[in-house]
Amino acid sequence: MEIDLCFVMDCTSSMGGHIKGAKNAIERVVEYMANMKPTVIVRVGFCGYRDHCDGPNRLQIFDFTNSCDDFKDYLSGISATGGGDAPEDVLGGLNAAVTSITWRNPTRVLLHICDCPPHGRRFTGLLDDYPDGDPNGLTAEQVLREMRSAGIYYFFGKITEYTETMTEVFQSIIGEYPVFDIKSTPDPEGLVEKFFDAACSAINTAITLRESH
């Protein structure tokens, strides 16, 4: 069983309380998957996103690798910085994950973790520098349908209630998908456990879905 697993994560300042736990959980998932060779072979990739005001730091992309150590080294340099208004460049991050990294394996899993919605009135009533939507012209329809046509299964890790409308809009476009509640707990290890369980569940679900087609 060969799997491509891409983590897409909001890396803005508001994620400061979650990013360490998420990074620890991702490392644990990668180590767990590495130990499943040769039955399951997983390539892991990462796409971190911030917001349009963050210039060259808006996107941080690490293409798929078989190396657990290389991936962990890259992840160690990711920090929660930037972000202007409440919404973030969610569509830009997802679009980069779909189009800017080299999906190859037959089972393709994208696990998205964020605490704030995309820009645009259709997603949020929060203070928004781009109330008319993505300034680069990306739409949820365009990004999600490209994801679907590429055979990528989308899963979402929910941290706050601010992403409720985003989930409703996304599911109206591509249908139901699993949403994992990984809201922060007083115990940082609790977040790691929730995230780890979500990632393993996403992989198992994607394998089952692929085998049923």
Tab-separated table of C-alpha atoms in Angstrom:
chain	number	residue	atom	x	y	z
A	1	MET	CA	0.000	0.000	0.000
A	2	GLU	CA	1.608	3.248	-1.179
A	3	ILE	CA	0.279	6.517	0.242
A	4	ASP	CA	0.978	10.216	-0.248
A	5	LEU	CA	0.160	12.138	2.952
A	6	CYS	CA	0.251	15.941	2.871
A	7	PHE	CA	-0.276	18.104	5.942
A	8	VAL	CA	-1.655	21.573	5.171
A	9	MET	CA	-1.470	23.896	8.150
A	10	ASP	CA	-2.242	27.505	9.055
A	11	CYS	CA	1.086	28.815	10.409
A	12	THR	CA	-0.011	32.302	11.495
A	13	SER	CA	0.443	33.763	14.977
A	14	SER	CA	-3.037	32.720	16.141
A	15	MET	CA	-1.900	29.095	15.808
A	16	GLY	CA	0.860	29.666	18.364
A	17	GLY	CA	-0.921	27.608	21.027
A	18	HIS	CA	-1.468	24.687	18.656
A	19	ILE	CA	1.498	24.544	16.326
A	20	LYS	CA	3.910	22.825	18.716
A	21	GLY	CA	1.404	20.083	19.479
A	22	ALA	CA	0.572	19.729	15.790
A	23	LYS	CA	4.264	19.458	14.878
A	24	ASN	CA	4.830	16.851	17.609
A	25	ALA	CA	1.829	14.881	16.369
A	26	ILE	CA	2.961	15.052	12.737
A	27	GLU	CA	6.391	13.735	13.757
A	28	ARG	CA	4.739	10.910	15.643
A	29	VAL	CA	2.552	10.015	12.656
A	30	VAL	CA	5.577	10.023	10.349
A	31	GLU	CA	7.552	7.762	12.715
A	32	TYR	CA	4.561	5.438	13.089
A	33	MET	CA	4.156	5.174	9.325
A	34	ALA	CA	7.886	4.599	8.821
A	35	ASN	CA	7.623	1.557	11.106
A	36	MET	CA	4.864	0.079	8.929
A	37	LYS	CA	7.213	-0.566	6.002
A	38	PRO	CA	7.084	-2.607	3.827
A	39	THR	CA	3.326	-3.225	4.290
A	40	VAL	CA	2.517	0.491	4.058
A	41	ILE	CA	4.883	2.940	2.369
A	42	VAL	CA	4.102	6.597	3.004
A	43	ARG	CA	5.575	9.691	1.421
A	44	VAL	CA	4.938	12.816	3.507
A	45	GLY	CA	4.746	16.440	2.419
A	46	PHE	CA	3.865	19.756	4.034
A	47	CYS	CA	2.274	23.025	2.971
A	48	GLY	CA	2.142	25.794	5.555
A	49	TYR	CA	0.285	28.989	4.733
A	50	ARG	CA	-0.122	32.424	6.297
A	51	ASP	CA	-1.756	35.487	4.718
A	52	HIS	CA	-1.330	37.840	1.764
A	53	CYS	CA	0.404	40.450	3.926
A	54	ASP	CA	3.229	38.005	4.713
A	55	GLY	CA	4.959	38.267	1.331
A	56	PRO	CA	7.596	35.589	0.730
A	57	ASN	CA	6.603	33.821	3.972
A	58	ARG	CA	3.001	33.360	2.813
A	59	LEU	CA	3.639	29.754	1.769
A	60	GLN	CA	6.098	27.155	3.052
A	61	ILE	CA	6.156	24.051	0.889
A	62	PHE	CA	8.075	20.818	1.430
A	63	ASP	CA	7.597	18.303	-1.372
A	64	PHE	CA	6.923	14.637	-0.672
A	65	THR	CA	9.768	12.633	0.802
A	66	ASN	CA	10.362	9.084	1.975
A	67	SER	CA	12.801	10.354	4.585
A	68	CYS	CA	11.355	10.666	8.076
A	69	ASP	CA	14.481	12.555	9.227
A	70	ASP	CA	14.426	15.089	6.368
A	71	PHE	CA	10.770	15.792	7.017
A	72	LYS	CA	11.284	16.267	10.769
A	73	ASP	CA	14.258	18.569	10.108
A	74	TYR	CA	12.110	20.756	7.861
A	75	LEU	CA	9.220	20.789	10.321
A	76	SER	CA	11.466	21.933	13.156
A	77	GLY	CA	11.954	25.254	11.331
A	78	ILE	CA	8.221	26.025	11.056
A	79	SER	CA	6.955	28.685	13.470
A	80	ALA	CA	3.660	30.490	14.085
A	81	THR	CA	4.194	34.021	12.749
A	82	GLY	CA	2.428	36.631	10.648
A	83	GLY	CA	-1.196	36.893	9.623
A	84	GLY	CA	-2.972	40.238	9.503
A	85	ASP	CA	-6.757	40.177	9.798
A	86	ALA	CA	-8.691	37.166	11.100
A	87	PRO	CA	-9.174	35.174	7.849
A	88	GLU	CA	-6.097	33.589	6.268
A	89	ASP	CA	-4.944	32.495	2.814
A	90	VAL	CA	-6.652	29.111	3.144
A	91	LEU	CA	-7.405	28.787	-0.573
A	92	GLY	CA	-3.838	29.712	-1.513
A	93	GLY	CA	-2.486	27.075	0.865
A	94	LEU	CA	-4.798	24.344	-0.404
A	95	ASN	CA	-4.143	25.306	-4.024
A	96	ALA	CA	-0.377	25.100	-3.474
A	97	ALA	CA	-0.749	21.691	-1.826
A	98	VAL	CA	-2.692	20.387	-4.830
A	99	THR	CA	-0.678	21.965	-7.643
A	100	SER	CA	2.849	22.684	-6.367
A	101	ILE	CA	3.884	19.326	-4.951
A	102	THR	CA	4.305	16.042	-6.790
A	103	TRP	CA	1.476	13.665	-5.934
A	104	ARG	CA	2.393	10.214	-7.226
A	105	ASN	CA	1.120	7.366	-5.054
A	106	PRO	CA	-2.348	5.939	-5.755
A	107	THR	CA	-3.800	6.740	-2.298
A	108	ARG	CA	-3.632	10.488	-1.689
A	109	VAL	CA	-4.487	12.072	1.670
A	110	LEU	CA	-4.584	15.772	2.527
A	111	LEU	CA	-5.104	16.644	6.198
A	112	HIS	CA	-5.864	20.352	6.699
A	113	ILE	CA	-5.500	21.992	10.134
A	114	CYS	CA	-6.503	25.596	10.802
A	115	ASP	CA	-8.271	27.891	13.249
A	116	CYS	CA	-9.576	30.579	10.852
A	117	PRO	CA	-11.570	30.608	7.584
A	118	PRO	CA	-10.625	31.844	4.102
A	119	HIS	CA	-11.201	35.418	2.981
A	120	GLY	CA	-14.638	36.449	1.767
A	121	ARG	CA	-18.120	37.168	3.092
A	122	ARG	CA	-19.302	33.685	2.101
A	123	PHE	CA	-16.978	32.238	4.755
A	124	THR	CA	-16.972	34.715	7.624
A	125	GLY	CA	-18.339	37.843	9.245
A	126	LEU	CA	-14.976	38.479	10.916
A	127	LEU	CA	-12.952	41.599	10.090
A	128	ASP	CA	-11.606	40.874	6.612
A	129	ASP	CA	-9.192	42.859	4.424
A	130	TYR	CA	-10.573	40.977	1.396
A	131	PRO	CA	-14.346	40.709	1.934
A	132	ASP	CA	-14.880	40.005	-1.775
A	133	GLY	CA	-12.750	36.881	-1.520
A	134	ASP	CA	-9.287	35.767	-2.516
A	135	PRO	CA	-7.341	38.707	-4.037
A	136	ASN	CA	-5.646	36.323	-6.490
A	137	GLY	CA	-9.016	35.201	-7.832
A	138	LEU	CA	-8.995	31.685	-6.393
A	139	THR	CA	-12.382	30.200	-5.546
A	140	ALA	CA	-13.270	27.275	-3.311
A	141	GLU	CA	-14.969	25.611	-6.276
A	142	GLN	CA	-11.831	25.815	-8.402
A	143	VAL	CA	-9.447	24.582	-5.695
A	144	LEU	CA	-11.628	21.767	-4.341
A	145	ARG	CA	-12.643	20.444	-7.749
A	146	GLU	CA	-9.009	20.348	-8.828
A	147	MET	CA	-8.248	18.476	-5.634
A	148	ARG	CA	-11.036	16.014	-6.366
A	149	SER	CA	-9.972	15.511	-9.991
A	150	ALA	CA	-6.419	14.770	-8.775
A	151	GLY	CA	-7.809	11.921	-6.652
A	152	ILE	CA	-6.877	13.589	-3.358
A	153	TYR	CA	-9.027	12.840	-0.294
A	154	TYR	CA	-9.602	15.905	1.911
A	155	PHE	CA	-9.840	15.712	5.706
A	156	PHE	CA	-10.158	18.594	8.151
A	157	GLY	CA	-8.898	19.088	11.701
A	158	LYS	CA	-11.129	21.637	13.440
A	159	ILE	CA	-9.641	23.826	16.166
A	160	THR	CA	-12.245	26.628	16.546
A	161	GLU	CA	-15.860	27.386	15.680
A	162	TYR	CA	-14.710	30.047	13.188
A	163	THR	CA	-14.339	27.385	10.494
A	164	GLU	CA	-17.949	26.114	10.688
A	165	THR	CA	-19.154	28.077	7.659
A	166	MET	CA	-16.048	27.099	5.685
A	167	THR	CA	-16.859	23.437	6.304
A	168	GLU	CA	-20.467	23.947	5.180
A	169	VAL	CA	-19.341	25.676	1.957
A	170	PHE	CA	-16.632	23.097	1.233
A	171	GLN	CA	-19.021	20.187	1.790
A	172	SER	CA	-21.605	21.800	-0.513
A	173	ILE	CA	-18.936	21.655	-3.246
A	174	ILE	CA	-17.310	18.230	-2.750
A	175	GLY	CA	-19.759	16.433	-0.471
A	176	GLU	CA	-19.346	15.156	3.057
A	177	TYR	CA	-15.855	14.528	4.414
A	178	PRO	CA	-14.574	13.685	7.899
A	179	VAL	CA	-14.044	16.600	10.302
A	180	PHE	CA	-11.881	15.785	13.315
A	181	ASP	CA	-12.331	17.842	16.468
A	182	ILE	CA	-8.794	18.584	17.633
A	183	LYS	CA	-9.607	21.632	19.734
A	184	SER	CA	-6.917	22.384	22.262
A	185	THR	CA	-7.062	20.678	25.628
A	186	PRO	CA	-5.404	21.861	28.876
A	187	ASP	CA	-2.951	18.992	28.409
A	188	PRO	CA	-0.681	19.582	25.370
A	189	GLU	CA	-0.251	15.824	25.055
A	190	GLY	CA	-4.026	15.595	24.626
A	191	LEU	CA	-3.764	17.677	21.436
A	192	VAL	CA	-1.014	15.373	20.156
A	193	GLU	CA	-3.210	12.325	20.826
A	194	LYS	CA	-6.225	13.863	19.050
A	195	PHE	CA	-4.137	14.885	16.074
A	196	PHE	CA	-2.419	11.509	15.834
A	197	ASP	CA	-5.770	9.704	15.936
A	198	ALA	CA	-7.153	12.044	13.255
A	199	ALA	CA	-4.217	11.421	10.914
A	200	CYS	CA	-4.395	7.646	11.303
A	201	SER	CA	-8.165	7.719	10.803
A	202	ALA	CA	-7.774	9.849	7.654
A	203	ILE	CA	-5.301	7.373	6.162
A	204	ASN	CA	-7.482	4.360	6.972
A	205	THR	CA	-10.577	6.074	5.548
A	206	ALA	CA	-8.758	7.024	2.329
A	207	ILE	CA	-7.525	3.444	1.879
A	208	THR	CA	-11.069	2.123	2.361
A	209	LEU	CA	-12.546	4.684	-0.050
A	210	ARG	CA	-9.948	3.908	-2.699
A	211	GLU	CA	-10.448	0.158	-2.397
A	212	SER	CA	-14.222	0.576	-2.764
A	213	HIS	CA	-13.862	2.420	-6.108
